[in-house]
Coordinates of N, CA and C in Angstrom, one line a residue:
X1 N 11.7 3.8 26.1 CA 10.5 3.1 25.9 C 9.3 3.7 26.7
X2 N 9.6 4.7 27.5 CA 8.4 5.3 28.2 C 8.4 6.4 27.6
X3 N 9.1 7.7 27.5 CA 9.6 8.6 27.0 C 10.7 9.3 27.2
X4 N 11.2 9.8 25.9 CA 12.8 10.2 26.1 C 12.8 11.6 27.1
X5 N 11.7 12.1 27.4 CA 12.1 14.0 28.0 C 12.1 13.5 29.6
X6 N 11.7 11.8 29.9 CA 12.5 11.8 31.1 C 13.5 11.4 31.4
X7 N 14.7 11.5 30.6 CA 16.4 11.6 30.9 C 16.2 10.6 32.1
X8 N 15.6 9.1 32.3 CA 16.0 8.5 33.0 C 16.4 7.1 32.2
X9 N 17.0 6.6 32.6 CA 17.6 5.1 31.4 C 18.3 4.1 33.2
X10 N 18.1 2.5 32.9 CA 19.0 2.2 34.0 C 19.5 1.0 33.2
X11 N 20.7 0.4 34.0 CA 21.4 -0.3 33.3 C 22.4 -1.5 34.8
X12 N 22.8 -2.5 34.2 CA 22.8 -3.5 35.4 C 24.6 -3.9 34.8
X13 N 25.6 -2.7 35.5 CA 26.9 -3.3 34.9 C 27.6 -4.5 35.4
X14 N 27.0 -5.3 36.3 CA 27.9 -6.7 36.7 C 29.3 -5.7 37.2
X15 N 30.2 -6.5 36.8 CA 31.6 -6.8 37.4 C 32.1 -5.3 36.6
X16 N 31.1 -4.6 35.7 CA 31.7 -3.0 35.9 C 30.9 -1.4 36.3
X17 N 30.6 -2.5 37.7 CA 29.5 -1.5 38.5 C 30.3 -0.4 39.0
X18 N 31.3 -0.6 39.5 CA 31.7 0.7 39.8 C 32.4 1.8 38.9
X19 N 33.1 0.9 37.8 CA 33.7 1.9 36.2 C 32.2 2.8 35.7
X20 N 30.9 2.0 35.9 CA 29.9 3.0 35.6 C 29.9 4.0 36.3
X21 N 29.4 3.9 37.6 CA 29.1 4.6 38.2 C 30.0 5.6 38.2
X22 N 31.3 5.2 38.3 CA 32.3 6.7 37.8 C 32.2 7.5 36.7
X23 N 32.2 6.7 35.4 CA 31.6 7.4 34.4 C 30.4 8.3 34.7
X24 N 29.1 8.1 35.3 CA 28.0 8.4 35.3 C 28.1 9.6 36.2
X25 N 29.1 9.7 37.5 CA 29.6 11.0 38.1 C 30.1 11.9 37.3
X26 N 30.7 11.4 36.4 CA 31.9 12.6 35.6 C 31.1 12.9 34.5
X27 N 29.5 12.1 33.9 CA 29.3 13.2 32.9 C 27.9 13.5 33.0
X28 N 27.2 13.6 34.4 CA 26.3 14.1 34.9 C 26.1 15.3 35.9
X29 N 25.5 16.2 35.5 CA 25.5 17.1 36.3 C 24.7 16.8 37.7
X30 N 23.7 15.3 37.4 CA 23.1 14.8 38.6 C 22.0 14.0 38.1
X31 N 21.1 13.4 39.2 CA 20.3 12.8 38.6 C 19.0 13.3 39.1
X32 N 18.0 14.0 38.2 CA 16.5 14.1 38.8 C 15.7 13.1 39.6
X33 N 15.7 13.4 40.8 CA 15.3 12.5 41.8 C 13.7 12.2 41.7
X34 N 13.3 13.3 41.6 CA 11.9 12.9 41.9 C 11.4 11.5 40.5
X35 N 12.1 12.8 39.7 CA 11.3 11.5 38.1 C 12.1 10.1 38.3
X36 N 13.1 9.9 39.0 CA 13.9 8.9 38.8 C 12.9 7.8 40.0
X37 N 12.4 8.2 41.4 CA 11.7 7.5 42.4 C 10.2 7.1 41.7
X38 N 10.0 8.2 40.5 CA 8.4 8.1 40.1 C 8.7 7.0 39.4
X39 N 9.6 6.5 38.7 CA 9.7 5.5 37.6 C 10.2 4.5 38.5
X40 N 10.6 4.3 39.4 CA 11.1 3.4 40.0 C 9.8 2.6 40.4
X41 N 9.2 3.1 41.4 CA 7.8 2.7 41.5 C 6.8 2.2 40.4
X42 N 7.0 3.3 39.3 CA 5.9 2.7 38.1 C 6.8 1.0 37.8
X43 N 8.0 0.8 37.8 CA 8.8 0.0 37.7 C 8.1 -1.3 38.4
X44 N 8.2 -1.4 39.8 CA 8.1 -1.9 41.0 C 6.5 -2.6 41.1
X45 N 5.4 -1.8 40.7 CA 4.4 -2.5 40.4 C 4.0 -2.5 39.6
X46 N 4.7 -3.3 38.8 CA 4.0 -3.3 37.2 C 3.7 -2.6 36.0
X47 N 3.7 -0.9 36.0 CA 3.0 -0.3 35.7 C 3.9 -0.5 34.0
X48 N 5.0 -1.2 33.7 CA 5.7 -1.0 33.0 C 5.3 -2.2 32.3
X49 N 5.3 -3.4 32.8 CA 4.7 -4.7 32.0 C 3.7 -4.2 31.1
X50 N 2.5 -3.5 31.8 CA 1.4 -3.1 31.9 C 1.6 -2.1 30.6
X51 N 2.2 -1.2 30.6 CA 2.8 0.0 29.2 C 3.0 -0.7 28.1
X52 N 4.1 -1.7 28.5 CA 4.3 -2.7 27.0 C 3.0 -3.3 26.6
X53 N 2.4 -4.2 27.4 CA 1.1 -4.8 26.7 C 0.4 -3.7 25.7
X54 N 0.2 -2.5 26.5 CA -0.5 -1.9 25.9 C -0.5 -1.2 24.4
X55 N 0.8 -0.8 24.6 CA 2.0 0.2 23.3 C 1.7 -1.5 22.5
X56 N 2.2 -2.8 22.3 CA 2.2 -3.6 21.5 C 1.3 -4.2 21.1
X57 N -0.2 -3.7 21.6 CA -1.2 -3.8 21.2 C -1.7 -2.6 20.0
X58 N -1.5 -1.8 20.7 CA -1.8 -0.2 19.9 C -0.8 -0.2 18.2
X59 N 0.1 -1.3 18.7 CA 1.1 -1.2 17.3 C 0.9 -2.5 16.6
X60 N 0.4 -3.2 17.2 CA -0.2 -4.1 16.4 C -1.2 -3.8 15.3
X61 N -2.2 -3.1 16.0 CA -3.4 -2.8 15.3 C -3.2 -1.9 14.6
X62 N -1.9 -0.7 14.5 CA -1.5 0.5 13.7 C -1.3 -0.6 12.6
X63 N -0.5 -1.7 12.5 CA 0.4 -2.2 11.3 C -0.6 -3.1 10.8
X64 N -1.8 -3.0 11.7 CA -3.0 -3.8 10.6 C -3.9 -3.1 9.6
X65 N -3.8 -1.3 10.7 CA -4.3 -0.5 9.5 C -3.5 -0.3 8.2
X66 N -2.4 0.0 8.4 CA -0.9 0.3 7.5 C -1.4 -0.9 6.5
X67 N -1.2 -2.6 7.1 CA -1.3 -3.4 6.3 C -2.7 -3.3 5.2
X68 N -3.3 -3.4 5.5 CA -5.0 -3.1 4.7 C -4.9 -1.6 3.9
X69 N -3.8 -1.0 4.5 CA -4.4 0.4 3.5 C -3.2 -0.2 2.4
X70 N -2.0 -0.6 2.3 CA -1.6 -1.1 1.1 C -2.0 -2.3 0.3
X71 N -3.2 -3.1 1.0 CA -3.7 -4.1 0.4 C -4.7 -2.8 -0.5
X72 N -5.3 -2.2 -0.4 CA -6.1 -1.2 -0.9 C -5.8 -0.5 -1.8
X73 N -4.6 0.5 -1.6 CA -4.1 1.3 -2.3 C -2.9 1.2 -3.2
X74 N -2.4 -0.1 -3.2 CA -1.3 -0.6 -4.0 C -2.1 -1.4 -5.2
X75 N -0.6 -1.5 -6.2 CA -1.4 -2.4 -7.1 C -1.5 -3.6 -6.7
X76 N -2.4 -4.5 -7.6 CA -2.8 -6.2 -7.7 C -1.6 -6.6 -7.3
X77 N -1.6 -7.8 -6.8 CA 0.0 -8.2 -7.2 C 1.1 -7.7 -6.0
X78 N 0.8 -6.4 -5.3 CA 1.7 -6.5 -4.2 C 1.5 -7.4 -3.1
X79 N 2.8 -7.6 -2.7 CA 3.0 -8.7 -1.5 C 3.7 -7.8 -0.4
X80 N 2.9 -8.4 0.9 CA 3.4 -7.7 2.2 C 3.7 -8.7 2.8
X81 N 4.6 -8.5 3.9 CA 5.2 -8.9 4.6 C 5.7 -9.0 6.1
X82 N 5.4 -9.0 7.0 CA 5.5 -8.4 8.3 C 6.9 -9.1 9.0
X83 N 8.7 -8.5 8.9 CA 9.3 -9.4 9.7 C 9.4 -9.2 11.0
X84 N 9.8 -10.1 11.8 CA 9.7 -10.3 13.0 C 10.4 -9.2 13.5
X85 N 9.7 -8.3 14.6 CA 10.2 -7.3 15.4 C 10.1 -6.3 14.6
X86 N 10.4 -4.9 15.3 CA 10.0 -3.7 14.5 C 8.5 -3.5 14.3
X87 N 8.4 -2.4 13.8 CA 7.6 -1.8 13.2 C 7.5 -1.0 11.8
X88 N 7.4 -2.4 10.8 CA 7.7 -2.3 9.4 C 7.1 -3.3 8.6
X89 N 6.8 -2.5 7.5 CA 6.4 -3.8 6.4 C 6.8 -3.8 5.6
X90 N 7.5 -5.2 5.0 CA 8.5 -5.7 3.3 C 7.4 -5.5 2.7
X91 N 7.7 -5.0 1.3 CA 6.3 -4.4 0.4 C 7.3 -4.8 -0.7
X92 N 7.2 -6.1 -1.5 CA 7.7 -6.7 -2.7 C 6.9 -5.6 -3.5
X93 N 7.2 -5.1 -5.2 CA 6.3 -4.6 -5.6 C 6.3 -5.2 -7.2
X94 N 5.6 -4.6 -8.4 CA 5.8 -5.1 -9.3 C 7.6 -5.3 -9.9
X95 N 7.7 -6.4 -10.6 CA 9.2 -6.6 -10.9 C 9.7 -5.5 -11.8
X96 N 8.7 -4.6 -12.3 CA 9.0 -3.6 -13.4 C 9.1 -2.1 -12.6
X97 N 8.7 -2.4 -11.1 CA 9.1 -0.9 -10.5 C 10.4 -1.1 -9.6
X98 N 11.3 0.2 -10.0 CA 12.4 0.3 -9.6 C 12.3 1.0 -7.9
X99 N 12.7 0.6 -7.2 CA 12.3 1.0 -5.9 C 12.8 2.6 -5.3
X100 N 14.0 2.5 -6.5 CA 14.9 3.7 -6.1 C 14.2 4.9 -6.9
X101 N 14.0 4.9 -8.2 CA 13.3 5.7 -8.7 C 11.4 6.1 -8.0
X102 N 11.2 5.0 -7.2 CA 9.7 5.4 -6.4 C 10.2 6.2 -5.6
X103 N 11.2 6.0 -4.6 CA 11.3 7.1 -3.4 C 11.4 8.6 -4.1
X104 N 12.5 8.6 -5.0 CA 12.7 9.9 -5.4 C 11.3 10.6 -5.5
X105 N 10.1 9.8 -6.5 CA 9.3 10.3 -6.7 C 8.6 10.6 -5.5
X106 N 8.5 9.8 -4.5 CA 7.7 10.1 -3.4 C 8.3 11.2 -2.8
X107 N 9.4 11.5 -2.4 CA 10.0 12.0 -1.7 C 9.7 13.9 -2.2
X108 N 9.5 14.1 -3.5 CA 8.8 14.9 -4.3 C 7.6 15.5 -4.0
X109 N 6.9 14.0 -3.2 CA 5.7 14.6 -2.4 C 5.6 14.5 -0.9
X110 N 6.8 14.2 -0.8 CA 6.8 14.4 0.8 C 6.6 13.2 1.5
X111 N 6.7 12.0 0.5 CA 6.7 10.9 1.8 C 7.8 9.9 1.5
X112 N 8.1 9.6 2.5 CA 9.2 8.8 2.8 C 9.0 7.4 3.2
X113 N 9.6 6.5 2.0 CA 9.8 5.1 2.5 C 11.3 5.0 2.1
X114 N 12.0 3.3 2.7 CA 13.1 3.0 2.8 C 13.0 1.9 1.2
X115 N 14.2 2.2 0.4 CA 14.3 1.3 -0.8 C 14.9 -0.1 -0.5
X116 N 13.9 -0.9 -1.3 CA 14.9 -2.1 -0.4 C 16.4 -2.0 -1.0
X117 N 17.0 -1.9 -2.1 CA 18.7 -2.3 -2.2 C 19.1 -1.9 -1.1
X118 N 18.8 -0.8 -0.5 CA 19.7 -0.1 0.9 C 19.9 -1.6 2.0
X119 N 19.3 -2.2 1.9 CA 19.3 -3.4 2.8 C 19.7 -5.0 2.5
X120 N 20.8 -4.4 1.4 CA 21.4 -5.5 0.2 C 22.8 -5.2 0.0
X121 N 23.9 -5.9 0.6 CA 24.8 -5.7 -0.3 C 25.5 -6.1 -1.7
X122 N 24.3 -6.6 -2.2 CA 24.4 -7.3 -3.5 C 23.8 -6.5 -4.5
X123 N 22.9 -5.3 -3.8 CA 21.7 -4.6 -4.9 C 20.6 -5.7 -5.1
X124 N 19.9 -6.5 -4.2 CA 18.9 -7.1 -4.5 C 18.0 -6.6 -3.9
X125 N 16.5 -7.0 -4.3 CA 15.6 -5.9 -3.4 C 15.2 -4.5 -4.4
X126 N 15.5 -4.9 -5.5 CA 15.1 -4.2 -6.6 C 13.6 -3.3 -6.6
X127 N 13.0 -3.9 -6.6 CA 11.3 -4.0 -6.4 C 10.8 -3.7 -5.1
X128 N 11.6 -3.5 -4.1 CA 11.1 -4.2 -2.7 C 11.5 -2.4 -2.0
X129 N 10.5 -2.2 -1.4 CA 10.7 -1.1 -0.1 C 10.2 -1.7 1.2
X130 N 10.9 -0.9 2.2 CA 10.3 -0.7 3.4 C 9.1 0.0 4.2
X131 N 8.9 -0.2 4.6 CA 7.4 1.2 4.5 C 7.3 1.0 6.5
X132 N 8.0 2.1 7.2 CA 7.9 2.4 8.8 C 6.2 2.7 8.9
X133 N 5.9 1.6 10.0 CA 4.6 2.4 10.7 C 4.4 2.4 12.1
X134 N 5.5 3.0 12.1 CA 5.7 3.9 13.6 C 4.7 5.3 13.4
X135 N 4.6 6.0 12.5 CA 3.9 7.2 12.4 C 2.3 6.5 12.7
X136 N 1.7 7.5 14.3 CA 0.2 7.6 14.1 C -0.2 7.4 13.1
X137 N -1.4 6.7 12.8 CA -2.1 6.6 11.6 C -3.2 7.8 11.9
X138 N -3.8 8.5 10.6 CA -4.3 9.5 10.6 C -4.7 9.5 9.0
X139 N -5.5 10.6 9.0 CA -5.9 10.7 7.5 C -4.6 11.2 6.4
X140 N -3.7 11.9 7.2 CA -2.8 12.2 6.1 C -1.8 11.4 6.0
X141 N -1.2 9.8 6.6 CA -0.4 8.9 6.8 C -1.3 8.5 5.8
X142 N -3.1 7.6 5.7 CA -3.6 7.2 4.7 C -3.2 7.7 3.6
X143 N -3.8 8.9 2.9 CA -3.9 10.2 2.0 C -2.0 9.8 1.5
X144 N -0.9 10.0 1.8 CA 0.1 9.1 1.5 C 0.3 8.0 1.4
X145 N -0.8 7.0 1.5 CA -0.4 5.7 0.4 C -1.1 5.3 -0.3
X146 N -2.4 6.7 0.0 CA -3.1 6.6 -1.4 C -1.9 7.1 -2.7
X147 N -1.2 8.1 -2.0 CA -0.7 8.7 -3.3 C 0.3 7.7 -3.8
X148 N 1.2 7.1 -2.8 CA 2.1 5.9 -3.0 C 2.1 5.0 -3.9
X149 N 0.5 4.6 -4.0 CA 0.0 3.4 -4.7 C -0.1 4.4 -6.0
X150 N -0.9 5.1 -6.0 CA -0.9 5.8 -7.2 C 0.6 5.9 -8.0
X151 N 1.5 6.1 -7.5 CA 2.9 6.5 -8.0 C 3.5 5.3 -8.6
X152 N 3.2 4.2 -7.3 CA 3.7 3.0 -8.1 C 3.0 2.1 -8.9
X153 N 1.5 2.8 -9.4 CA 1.0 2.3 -10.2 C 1.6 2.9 -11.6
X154 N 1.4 4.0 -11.7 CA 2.1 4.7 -12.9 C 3.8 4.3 -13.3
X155 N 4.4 3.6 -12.4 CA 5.7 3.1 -12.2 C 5.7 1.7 -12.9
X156 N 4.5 0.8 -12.7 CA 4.0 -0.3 -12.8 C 4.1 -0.6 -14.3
X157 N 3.9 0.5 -14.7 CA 2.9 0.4 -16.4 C 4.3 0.2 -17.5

């Protein structure tokens, strides 16, 4: 959650504090000290509380742009959805677009969403994608749901 290139992670094993710690000898060559005391500190006064408020603000407001650019660029009639946690929106779409045949097509142009059946063991969710907005928003994240909506408008018809 801070970033992965500092190979630091900590963890609180209770009653198998020392089975870790053995483990953690036998498959480390050692542990970077310096980055591990820097984060300990940023730890220690806050600076981590402080990171989350911020990152969950910044993604809040990503998933409001995300949200408004499919209120825009999609057809009439779509419904969004924001479930709890993550960074994702349920995107019901018309009952006449197949979700599986949108990816394909998208995927043709290079963008990727999740179909909803994948998230059904029944195959329900017909109509329904996922749509990640973890990705910066930028002009070419927009520019893909312009084309999106375009696709599932012609899907629509």
């Amino acid at each position: 959650t801070l970033a992965p290139g500092y190979r630091i992670g900590w963890i609180a094993p209770g009653r198998f504090f020392e089975r870790v710690r053995e483990l953690k000898f036998v498959t480390s060559a050692g542990t970077a000290t310096l980055p591990q005391f820097a984060i300990a500190d940023f730890l220690a006064n806050g600076g981590y509380s402080h990171h989350l408020r911020r990152i969950r603000r910044a993604y809040a407001n990503q998933m409001q742009q995300y949200q408004q650019a499919v209120a825009r660029c999609f057809p009439p009639g779509t419904k969004v959805t924001r479930p709890q946690g993550g960074w994702v929106l349920w995107v019901e779409l018309a009952p006449s677009v197949n979700a599986i045949e949108l990816v394909e097509q998208a995927l043709q142009e290079k963008i990727t969403v999740a179909p909803g059946p994948i998230f059904s063991a029944t195959q329900q969710f017909q109509n329904f994608i996922r749509l990640s907005c973890g990705a910066t928003w930028s002009e070419r994240v927009e520019n893909a749901l312009i084309r999106l909506g375009q696709i599932i408008e012609r899907l629509s018809q």
